[in-house]
mmCIF file of C-alpha atoms in Angstrom:
data_model
loop_
_atom_site.group_PDB
_atom_site.id
_atom_site.type_symbol
_atom_site.label_atom_id
_atom_site.label_comp_id
_atom_site.label_asym_id
_atom_site.label_seq_id
_atom_site.Cartn_x
_atom_site.Cartn_y
_atom_site.Cartn_z
ATOM 1 C CA MET A 563 0.053 -0.016 0.238
ATOM 2 C CA THR A 564 0.953 3.392 -0.626
ATOM 3 C CA ASP A 565 1.496 6.275 2.100
ATOM 4 C CA THR A 566 -1.950 7.843 0.551
ATOM 5 C CA THR A 567 -3.846 4.629 0.404
ATOM 6 C CA VAL A 568 -2.904 4.353 4.006
ATOM 7 C CA GLN A 569 -3.711 6.924 4.978
ATOM 8 C CA GLN A 570 -7.540 6.778 3.523
ATOM 9 C CA VAL A 571 -7.643 3.312 5.472
ATOM 10 C CA ALA A 572 -6.715 4.777 8.732
ATOM 11 C CA ALA A 573 -9.238 7.579 7.970
ATOM 12 C CA ALA A 574 -11.831 5.153 7.437
ATOM 13 C CA ALA A 575 -11.083 3.186 10.363
ATOM 14 C CA TRP A 576 -11.335 6.191 12.186
ATOM 15 C CA ARG A 577 -14.677 6.874 10.980
ATOM 16 C CA ILE A 578 -15.860 2.971 11.485
ATOM 17 C CA ARG A 579 -14.894 3.684 15.345
ATOM 18 C CA ARG A 580 -17.280 6.619 15.736
ATOM 19 C CA TYR A 581 -20.162 5.340 13.697
ATOM 20 C CA ALA A 582 -19.573 2.368 16.218
ATOM 21 C CA LEU A 583 -19.278 4.563 19.145
ATOM 22 C CA ARG A 584 -22.710 6.531 18.161
ATOM 23 C CA MET A 585 -24.497 2.888 17.614
ATOM 24 C CA GLY A 586 -23.566 1.790 21.121
ATOM 25 C CA GLU A 587 -25.117 5.318 22.566
ATOM 26 C CA VAL A 588 -28.198 4.918 20.646
ATOM 27 C CA GLN A 589 -28.968 1.848 22.829
ATOM 28 C CA GLY A 590 -26.574 2.717 25.697
ATOM 29 C CA GLN A 591 -24.892 -0.764 25.555
ATOM 30 C CA GLY A 592 -23.233 -3.013 22.902
ATOM 31 C CA TYR A 593 -19.792 -4.372 22.414
ATOM 32 C CA ILE A 594 -17.592 -1.101 21.841
ATOM 33 C CA GLY A 595 -14.435 -2.710 22.546
ATOM 34 C CA GLN A 596 -14.551 -5.040 20.007
ATOM 35 C CA ALA A 597 -16.016 -2.345 17.423
ATOM 36 C CA LEU A 598 -13.127 -0.662 18.715
ATOM 37 C CA GLY A 599 -10.775 -3.021 17.951
ATOM 38 C CA TYR A 600 -11.536 -4.502 14.773
ATOM 39 C CA ALA A 601 -12.271 -0.836 12.759
ATOM 40 C CA ASP A 602 -8.956 -1.538 11.178
ATOM 41 C CA VAL A 603 -9.237 -4.817 10.096
ATOM 42 C CA LEU A 604 -12.612 -3.966 8.567
ATOM 43 C CA ALA A 605 -11.396 -0.776 7.030
ATOM 44 C CA THR A 606 -8.573 -2.551 5.254
ATOM 45 C CA ALA A 607 -11.313 -4.749 3.912
ATOM 46 C CA PHE A 608 -13.779 -2.548 2.524
ATOM 47 C CA ALA A 609 -11.751 0.483 1.638
ATOM 48 C CA HIS A 610 -8.775 -1.216 -0.445
ATOM 49 C CA GLY A 611 -9.167 -5.141 -0.059
ATOM 50 C CA MET A 612 -12.872 -6.074 -1.378
ATOM 51 C CA ALA A 613 -14.468 -5.676 -4.703
ATOM 52 C CA ILE A 614 -18.143 -3.810 -4.221
ATOM 53 C CA LYS A 615 -20.073 -1.598 -5.864
ATOM 54 C CA PRO A 616 -22.471 0.436 -3.255
ATOM 55 C CA ASP A 617 -24.791 1.352 -5.638
ATOM 56 C CA GLU A 618 -25.345 -2.059 -7.154
ATOM 57 C CA PRO A 619 -25.656 -4.707 -3.760
ATOM 58 C CA GLU A 620 -26.570 -7.618 -6.336
ATOM 59 C CA TRP A 621 -23.791 -7.303 -8.340
ATOM 60 C CA GLU A 622 -22.466 -11.044 -9.417
ATOM 61 C CA GLY A 623 -18.768 -9.963 -9.187
ATOM 62 C CA ARG A 624 -18.963 -8.159 -5.944
ATOM 63 C CA ASP A 625 -16.914 -9.737 -2.407
ATOM 64 C CA ARG A 626 -18.922 -11.148 0.252
ATOM 65 C CA PHE A 627 -17.591 -10.686 3.917
ATOM 66 C CA LEU A 628 -18.577 -13.228 6.413
ATOM 67 C CA LEU A 629 -18.677 -12.200 9.984
ATOM 68 C CA SER A 630 -19.040 -15.003 12.277
ATOM 69 C CA HIS A 631 -18.905 -13.257 15.465
ATOM 70 C CA GLY A 632 -21.841 -11.700 16.251
ATOM 71 C CA HIS A 633 -20.404 -9.801 19.199
ATOM 72 C CA TYR A 634 -18.576 -7.261 16.337
ATOM 73 C CA ALA A 635 -22.045 -6.403 14.726
ATOM 74 C CA ILE A 636 -21.711 -3.292 15.823
ATOM 75 C CA ALA A 637 -18.321 -3.001 13.715
ATOM 76 C CA CYS A 638 -19.627 -4.051 10.522
ATOM 77 C CA TYR A 639 -22.553 -1.857 10.481
ATOM 78 C CA ALA A 640 -20.234 0.591 11.008
ATOM 79 C CA ALA A 641 -18.281 -0.619 7.980
ATOM 80 C CA LEU A 642 -20.868 -0.891 5.998
ATOM 81 C CA ILE A 643 -21.948 2.787 6.424
ATOM 82 C CA GLU A 644 -18.206 3.545 5.704
ATOM 83 C CA ALA A 645 -18.830 1.708 2.455
ATOM 84 C CA GLY A 646 -21.699 3.465 1.604
ATOM 85 C CA ILE A 647 -23.841 0.286 1.729
ATOM 86 C CA ILE A 648 -26.155 1.586 4.184
ATOM 87 C CA PRO A 649 -27.002 5.168 4.700
ATOM 88 C CA GLU A 650 -25.585 6.829 7.653
ATOM 89 C CA GLU A 651 -28.964 7.443 9.158
ATOM 90 C CA GLU A 652 -29.715 3.843 9.851
ATOM 91 C CA LEU A 653 -26.937 3.972 12.762
ATOM 92 C CA GLU A 654 -29.568 5.486 14.694
ATOM 93 C CA THR A 655 -32.188 3.005 14.433
ATOM 94 C CA TYR A 656 -29.376 0.341 15.722
ATOM 95 C CA GLY A 657 -31.143 -2.601 17.242
ATOM 96 C CA THR A 658 -34.204 -0.474 17.865
ATOM 97 C CA THR A 659 -36.881 -2.617 15.953
ATOM 98 C CA ALA A 660 -36.267 -6.173 13.963
ATOM 99 C CA ALA A 661 -37.397 -4.246 10.678
ATOM 100 C CA CYS A 662 -34.166 -1.676 11.063
ATOM 101 C CA ARG A 663 -31.372 -2.423 8.518
ATOM 102 C CA CYS A 664 -29.096 -2.868 11.517
ATOM 103 C CA PRO A 665 -30.515 -5.207 14.009
ATOM 104 C CA ALA A 666 -29.033 -6.246 17.339
ATOM 105 C CA TRP A 667 -29.196 -10.134 16.003
ATOM 106 C CA PRO A 668 -31.446 -11.441 13.658
ATOM 107 C CA PRO A 669 -30.819 -11.262 9.844
ATOM 108 C CA THR A 670 -32.137 -9.551 7.604
ATOM 109 C CA PRO A 671 -34.206 -10.213 4.645
ATOM 110 C CA ARG A 672 -31.965 -7.970 2.056
ATOM 111 C CA ALA A 673 -29.380 -7.768 -0.754
ATOM 112 C CA TRP A 674 -26.793 -8.178 2.345
ATOM 113 C CA ARG A 675 -26.976 -10.264 5.152
ATOM 114 C CA SER A 676 -26.691 -9.292 8.953
ATOM 115 C CA PRO A 677 -23.154 -9.783 9.955
ATOM 116 C CA ALA A 678 -24.637 -11.455 12.874
ATOM 117 C CA ALA A 679 -27.086 -14.043 11.223
ATOM 118 C CA ARG A 680 -27.223 -17.369 12.321
ATOM 119 C CA TRP A 681 -25.700 -20.220 10.979
ATOM 120 C CA GLY A 682 -28.423 -21.787 8.119
ATOM 121 C CA ARG A 683 -30.543 -18.507 8.742
ATOM 122 C CA ALA A 684 -28.383 -16.099 6.631
#
């Protein structure tokens, strides 16, 4: 990675941390430590490594990201917001209803799957 790319990924990680903190504030709880610690990994994946087109969520050539640790959901939602896959306004609804796009646990019937989807139900 070039210095510029490293700076871009670092800036994305910082924003992921900010989004995660805001989501934790919505519910007054959450696995914030995991989100803060995993932000660099997600920023590297979504901002640099993965082939994604936020405007085309069903694009056949897209890379898929499987997050098997449900306690890291806040971090993954924050990365999806940073990548432009879901709008920033969605973070205010984190875990509030089963119909929100950022549920705390259940899978969602959308073009992308909940990062905390249970095995066999995603």
